[in-house]
Amino acid sequence: MQLYRHSAFTILELVIVIVILGILTKLSMSRMDRDFKQEAADNILSAIRYTQHLALLDNKHMSTNSKWEQRWWKIMFNTCSDDTLFYRIGSDNNMNSRGTFTLKESAIDPANGKPMYMTNAGNCDVSNISPNILVGRKYGVHLTENTCGRDTTAHIGFDHLGRPHQGYGASTQPSHRSYIENSCGFTFTLSDGDSFTIQIQPETGYAQIVNQPNQ
């Protein structure tokens, strides 16, 4: 009769494998946490840059109307009735909403072809909008500081040269008093207390994540 020898793991080998798997699991969980924060920061940064991109492509100057500054492309941060943070991007093209805008005036998300629009009048359970704007639901973030504001609304707009402006929603005569002369930013905090800040530079309107210069 021919005998076959079967190899098997020793107890020591099994213990080593379990320890290695535990270390890899811990490292992967930490990496997921870092990526989660980074994904939220990248989403919002891209939205701000997209707003400026739209402003550069679409000159809103209208010499026949004294309220034309209200037409500048802008990104606005707000919350739904359930306190979910979202942003919306658009232009008050008809100049009848004091700097805000309607669904028809909102930008279209190039990633999915859906409007980048939400109203804070209800909850965020709307199927016909871009899910990318619901940063509170996707990443658990809240807007905790706004140093760009000259009023209580968390928003920033860009003129046809890409320069940042704030607080021009009630403008009835072009004056460029809304021009942001110093760098400012928005700080967002995650549910675990970690946070990140997106800073916008004056004149150029260049936006970047603080402490990430090579973006």
mmCIF file of C-alpha atoms in Angstrom:
data_model
loop_
_atom_site.group_PDB
_atom_site.id
_atom_site.type_symbol
_atom_site.label_atom_id
_atom_site.label_comp_id
_atom_site.label_asym_id
_atom_site.label_seq_id
_atom_site.Cartn_x
_atom_site.Cartn_y
_atom_site.Cartn_z
ATOM 1 C CA MET A 1 0.000 0.000 0.000
ATOM 2 C CA GLN A 2 1.349 3.424 -0.982
ATOM 3 C CA LEU A 3 1.286 6.054 1.723
ATOM 4 C CA TYR A 4 0.758 9.762 1.041
ATOM 5 C CA ARG A 5 2.174 12.468 3.290
ATOM 6 C CA HIS A 6 -0.073 15.503 3.879
ATOM 7 C CA SER A 7 1.508 18.843 4.817
ATOM 8 C CA ALA A 8 -0.294 21.183 7.224
ATOM 9 C CA PHE A 9 0.226 24.490 8.973
ATOM 10 C CA THR A 10 1.788 24.411 12.385
ATOM 11 C CA ILE A 11 0.240 26.346 15.263
ATOM 12 C CA LEU A 12 3.052 28.880 15.043
ATOM 13 C CA GLU A 13 2.432 29.451 11.339
ATOM 14 C CA LEU A 14 -1.291 29.957 11.938
ATOM 15 C CA VAL A 15 -0.594 32.481 14.693
ATOM 16 C CA ILE A 16 1.760 34.423 12.411
ATOM 17 C CA VAL A 17 -0.848 34.490 9.620
ATOM 18 C CA ILE A 18 -3.529 35.749 12.028
ATOM 19 C CA VAL A 19 -1.230 38.504 13.330
ATOM 20 C CA ILE A 20 -0.357 39.616 9.777
ATOM 21 C CA LEU A 21 -4.030 39.676 8.778
ATOM 22 C CA GLY A 22 -4.822 41.778 11.850
ATOM 23 C CA ILE A 23 -2.103 44.299 10.987
ATOM 24 C CA LEU A 24 -3.256 44.524 7.357
ATOM 25 C CA THR A 25 -6.862 45.029 8.465
ATOM 26 C CA LYS A 26 -5.880 47.848 10.819
ATOM 27 C CA LEU A 27 -3.791 49.534 8.144
ATOM 28 C CA SER A 28 -6.557 49.257 5.557
ATOM 29 C CA MET A 29 -9.119 50.744 7.950
ATOM 30 C CA SER A 30 -6.828 53.711 8.636
ATOM 31 C CA ARG A 31 -6.296 54.147 4.928
ATOM 32 C CA MET A 32 -10.062 54.117 4.350
ATOM 33 C CA ASP A 33 -10.473 56.878 6.942
ATOM 34 C CA ARG A 34 -7.860 59.047 5.240
ATOM 35 C CA ASP A 35 -9.375 58.445 1.824
ATOM 36 C CA PHE A 36 -12.841 59.249 3.169
ATOM 37 C CA LYS A 37 -11.701 62.696 4.284
ATOM 38 C CA GLN A 38 -9.739 63.210 1.093
ATOM 39 C CA GLU A 39 -12.700 62.249 -1.061
ATOM 40 C CA ALA A 40 -14.893 64.839 0.657
ATOM 41 C CA ALA A 41 -12.238 67.529 0.255
ATOM 42 C CA ASP A 42 -11.678 66.659 -3.402
ATOM 43 C CA ASN A 43 -15.418 66.746 -4.101
ATOM 44 C CA ILE A 44 -15.898 70.239 -2.673
ATOM 45 C CA LEU A 45 -12.671 71.571 -4.165
ATOM 46 C CA SER A 46 -13.712 70.328 -7.604
ATOM 47 C CA ALA A 47 -17.108 71.994 -7.198
ATOM 48 C CA ILE A 48 -15.532 75.370 -6.374
ATOM 49 C CA ARG A 49 -13.141 75.103 -9.316
ATOM 50 C CA TYR A 50 -16.012 74.057 -11.583
ATOM 51 C CA THR A 51 -17.937 77.170 -10.539
ATOM 52 C CA GLN A 52 -14.989 79.363 -11.501
ATOM 53 C CA HIS A 53 -14.630 77.444 -14.764
ATOM 54 C CA LEU A 54 -18.258 78.211 -15.654
ATOM 55 C CA ALA A 55 -17.719 81.885 -14.834
ATOM 56 C CA LEU A 56 -14.693 82.059 -17.131
ATOM 57 C CA LEU A 57 -16.624 80.460 -19.982
ATOM 58 C CA ASP A 58 -19.838 82.426 -19.536
ATOM 59 C CA ASN A 59 -19.376 86.187 -19.257
ATOM 60 C CA LYS A 60 -22.368 87.490 -17.303
ATOM 61 C CA HIS A 61 -21.743 91.182 -17.961
ATOM 62 C CA MET A 62 -24.880 92.887 -19.206
ATOM 63 C CA SER A 63 -24.546 96.606 -19.854
ATOM 64 C CA THR A 64 -28.302 97.054 -20.317
ATOM 65 C CA ASN A 65 -29.199 96.032 -16.755
ATOM 66 C CA SER A 66 -27.849 97.604 -13.575
ATOM 67 C CA LYS A 67 -28.315 94.383 -11.576
ATOM 68 C CA TRP A 68 -26.072 92.276 -13.798
ATOM 69 C CA GLU A 69 -23.625 91.471 -10.965
ATOM 70 C CA GLN A 70 -26.300 89.200 -9.529
ATOM 71 C CA ARG A 71 -25.783 86.941 -12.557
ATOM 72 C CA TRP A 72 -22.273 85.807 -11.556
ATOM 73 C CA TRP A 73 -21.850 82.052 -11.236
ATOM 74 C CA LYS A 74 -21.726 81.023 -7.606
ATOM 75 C CA ILE A 75 -21.528 78.026 -5.287
ATOM 76 C CA MET A 76 -23.730 78.108 -2.184
ATOM 77 C CA PHE A 77 -23.569 75.888 0.904
ATOM 78 C CA ASN A 78 -26.737 75.156 2.861
ATOM 79 C CA THR A 79 -28.542 72.371 4.718
ATOM 80 C CA CYS A 80 -31.760 70.480 4.125
ATOM 81 C CA SER A 81 -34.443 70.248 6.785
ATOM 82 C CA ASP A 82 -32.663 67.208 8.248
ATOM 83 C CA ASP A 83 -29.427 69.248 8.642
ATOM 84 C CA THR A 84 -27.710 67.502 5.712
ATOM 85 C CA LEU A 85 -25.063 69.740 4.172
ATOM 86 C CA PHE A 86 -25.214 70.267 0.425
ATOM 87 C CA TYR A 87 -23.926 72.713 -2.140
ATOM 88 C CA ARG A 88 -25.560 74.081 -5.265
ATOM 89 C CA ILE A 89 -24.045 75.810 -8.277
ATOM 90 C CA GLY A 90 -25.818 78.215 -10.584
ATOM 91 C CA SER A 91 -26.409 81.733 -11.824
ATOM 92 C CA ASP A 92 -29.315 84.102 -11.180
ATOM 93 C CA ASN A 93 -29.483 84.673 -14.893
ATOM 94 C CA ASN A 94 -32.857 86.466 -14.771
ATOM 95 C CA MET A 95 -31.762 88.630 -11.813
ATOM 96 C CA ASN A 96 -35.062 88.060 -10.018
ATOM 97 C CA SER A 97 -33.880 85.992 -7.053
ATOM 98 C CA ARG A 98 -31.469 88.452 -5.394
ATOM 99 C CA GLY A 99 -28.418 86.386 -6.215
ATOM 100 C CA THR A 100 -29.887 82.927 -5.640
ATOM 101 C CA PHE A 101 -31.113 80.827 -8.539
ATOM 102 C CA THR A 102 -33.695 78.276 -9.552
ATOM 103 C CA LEU A 103 -33.447 74.680 -10.682
ATOM 104 C CA LYS A 104 -33.510 75.759 -14.328
ATOM 105 C CA GLU A 105 -30.611 78.147 -13.699
ATOM 106 C CA SER A 106 -28.410 75.586 -11.962
ATOM 107 C CA ALA A 107 -25.267 74.011 -13.349
ATOM 108 C CA ILE A 108 -25.294 70.468 -14.719
ATOM 109 C CA ASP A 109 -22.957 67.930 -13.167
ATOM 110 C CA PRO A 110 -20.678 66.720 -15.990
ATOM 111 C CA ALA A 111 -20.267 63.393 -14.178
ATOM 112 C CA ASN A 112 -23.931 62.375 -14.442
ATOM 113 C CA GLY A 113 -25.846 65.041 -16.385
ATOM 114 C CA LYS A 114 -28.036 65.987 -13.402
ATOM 115 C CA PRO A 115 -28.669 69.454 -11.896
ATOM 116 C CA MET A 116 -26.366 70.602 -9.113
ATOM 117 C CA TYR A 117 -29.275 72.044 -7.195
ATOM 118 C CA MET A 118 -31.144 71.554 -3.931
ATOM 119 C CA THR A 119 -33.452 73.684 -1.862
ATOM 120 C CA ASN A 120 -33.303 73.851 1.915
ATOM 121 C CA ALA A 121 -37.098 73.908 2.090
ATOM 122 C CA GLY A 122 -37.346 70.125 2.504
ATOM 123 C CA ASN A 123 -35.305 66.967 2.924
ATOM 124 C CA CYS A 124 -32.535 65.765 0.642
ATOM 125 C CA ASP A 125 -34.401 62.731 -0.722
ATOM 126 C CA VAL A 126 -34.662 63.992 -4.290
ATOM 127 C CA SER A 127 -33.876 61.609 -7.114
ATOM 128 C CA ASN A 128 -33.506 64.013 -10.040
ATOM 129 C CA ILE A 129 -30.463 65.902 -8.720
ATOM 130 C CA SER A 130 -26.777 65.064 -8.703
ATOM 131 C CA PRO A 131 -25.952 62.959 -5.629
ATOM 132 C CA ASN A 132 -22.466 64.487 -5.610
ATOM 133 C CA ILE A 133 -23.768 67.703 -4.046
ATOM 134 C CA LEU A 134 -25.034 65.892 -0.920
ATOM 135 C CA VAL A 135 -21.674 65.992 0.831
ATOM 136 C CA GLY A 136 -23.248 65.782 4.268
ATOM 137 C CA ARG A 137 -24.874 62.487 3.444
ATOM 138 C CA LYS A 138 -21.957 61.034 1.475
ATOM 139 C CA TYR A 139 -19.184 61.966 3.882
ATOM 140 C CA GLY A 140 -20.801 63.092 7.128
ATOM 141 C CA VAL A 141 -19.319 66.598 6.911
ATOM 142 C CA HIS A 142 -20.608 69.917 8.208
ATOM 143 C CA LEU A 143 -19.545 73.437 7.308
ATOM 144 C CA THR A 144 -18.100 74.791 10.547
ATOM 145 C CA GLU A 145 -16.370 78.016 9.493
ATOM 146 C CA ASN A 146 -16.722 80.541 6.685
ATOM 147 C CA THR A 147 -14.092 83.273 6.448
ATOM 148 C CA CYS A 148 -15.164 84.356 2.965
ATOM 149 C CA GLY A 149 -18.377 85.981 4.081
ATOM 150 C CA ARG A 150 -19.488 89.559 4.266
ATOM 151 C CA ASP A 151 -22.931 88.312 5.160
ATOM 152 C CA THR A 152 -24.373 85.218 6.832
ATOM 153 C CA THR A 153 -24.726 83.198 3.626
ATOM 154 C CA ALA A 154 -21.975 80.688 2.908
ATOM 155 C CA HIS A 155 -21.309 81.249 -0.769
ATOM 156 C CA ILE A 156 -18.732 82.524 -3.184
ATOM 157 C CA GLY A 157 -19.060 83.701 -6.784
ATOM 158 C CA PHE A 158 -16.711 84.461 -9.643
ATOM 159 C CA ASP A 159 -16.725 87.165 -12.294
ATOM 160 C CA HIS A 160 -15.729 86.721 -15.950
ATOM 161 C CA LEU A 161 -12.040 87.025 -14.990
ATOM 162 C CA GLY A 162 -12.326 84.301 -12.377
ATOM 163 C CA ARG A 163 -11.980 86.707 -9.465
ATOM 164 C CA PRO A 164 -13.855 85.783 -6.266
ATOM 165 C CA HIS A 165 -16.774 87.827 -4.943
ATOM 166 C CA GLN A 166 -19.083 87.605 -1.954
ATOM 167 C CA GLY A 167 -22.265 89.336 -0.853
ATOM 168 C CA TYR A 168 -23.385 90.717 -4.231
ATOM 169 C CA GLY A 169 -26.883 89.198 -4.251
ATOM 170 C CA ALA A 170 -28.573 92.539 -3.607
ATOM 171 C CA SER A 171 -26.406 94.560 -5.988
ATOM 172 C CA THR A 172 -28.461 97.027 -8.029
ATOM 173 C CA GLN A 173 -25.566 98.993 -9.449
ATOM 174 C CA PRO A 174 -22.176 97.585 -10.527
ATOM 175 C CA SER A 175 -19.534 98.629 -7.996
ATOM 176 C CA HIS A 176 -17.347 95.549 -7.439
ATOM 177 C CA ARG A 177 -17.516 96.216 -3.699
ATOM 178 C CA SER A 178 -18.078 92.503 -3.283
ATOM 179 C CA TYR A 179 -14.555 91.691 -4.483
ATOM 180 C CA ILE A 180 -12.652 89.512 -1.987
ATOM 181 C CA GLU A 181 -9.326 91.215 -1.328
ATOM 182 C CA ASN A 182 -7.759 88.667 1.025
ATOM 183 C CA SER A 183 -7.525 84.890 0.984
ATOM 184 C CA CYS A 184 -10.469 83.236 2.678
ATOM 185 C CA GLY A 185 -11.809 79.753 3.123
ATOM 186 C CA PHE A 186 -14.420 77.237 4.158
ATOM 187 C CA THR A 187 -13.710 74.720 6.930
ATOM 188 C CA PHE A 188 -15.556 71.399 7.013
ATOM 189 C CA THR A 189 -15.648 68.978 9.935
ATOM 190 C CA LEU A 190 -16.303 65.242 9.756
ATOM 191 C CA SER A 191 -18.305 63.231 12.275
ATOM 192 C CA ASP A 192 -15.100 62.030 13.972
ATOM 193 C CA GLY A 193 -13.972 65.623 14.594
ATOM 194 C CA ASP A 194 -11.349 65.702 11.864
ATOM 195 C CA SER A 195 -11.534 68.701 9.543
ATOM 196 C CA PHE A 196 -10.148 70.266 6.396
ATOM 197 C CA THR A 197 -10.140 73.782 4.956
ATOM 198 C CA ILE A 198 -10.428 74.911 1.355
ATOM 199 C CA GLN A 199 -8.816 78.283 0.779
ATOM 200 C CA ILE A 200 -9.583 80.704 -2.071
ATOM 201 C CA GLN A 201 -7.021 83.273 -3.158
ATOM 202 C CA PRO A 202 -7.933 86.853 -4.122
ATOM 203 C CA GLU A 203 -7.523 88.089 -7.691
ATOM 204 C CA THR A 204 -6.865 84.642 -9.216
ATOM 205 C CA GLY A 205 -9.651 82.864 -7.348
ATOM 206 C CA TYR A 206 -7.363 79.835 -7.074
ATOM 207 C CA ALA A 207 -8.789 77.272 -4.647
ATOM 208 C CA GLN A 208 -6.788 74.632 -2.798
ATOM 209 C CA ILE A 209 -6.975 72.334 0.196
ATOM 210 C CA VAL A 210 -4.900 73.808 3.009
ATOM 211 C CA ASN A 211 -1.679 71.877 3.682
ATOM 212 C CA GLN A 212 -1.884 70.211 0.280
ATOM 213 C CA PRO A 213 0.094 72.605 -1.932
ATOM 214 C CA ASN A 214 0.743 70.142 -4.772
ATOM 215 C CA GLN A 215 -2.806 69.462 -5.841
#
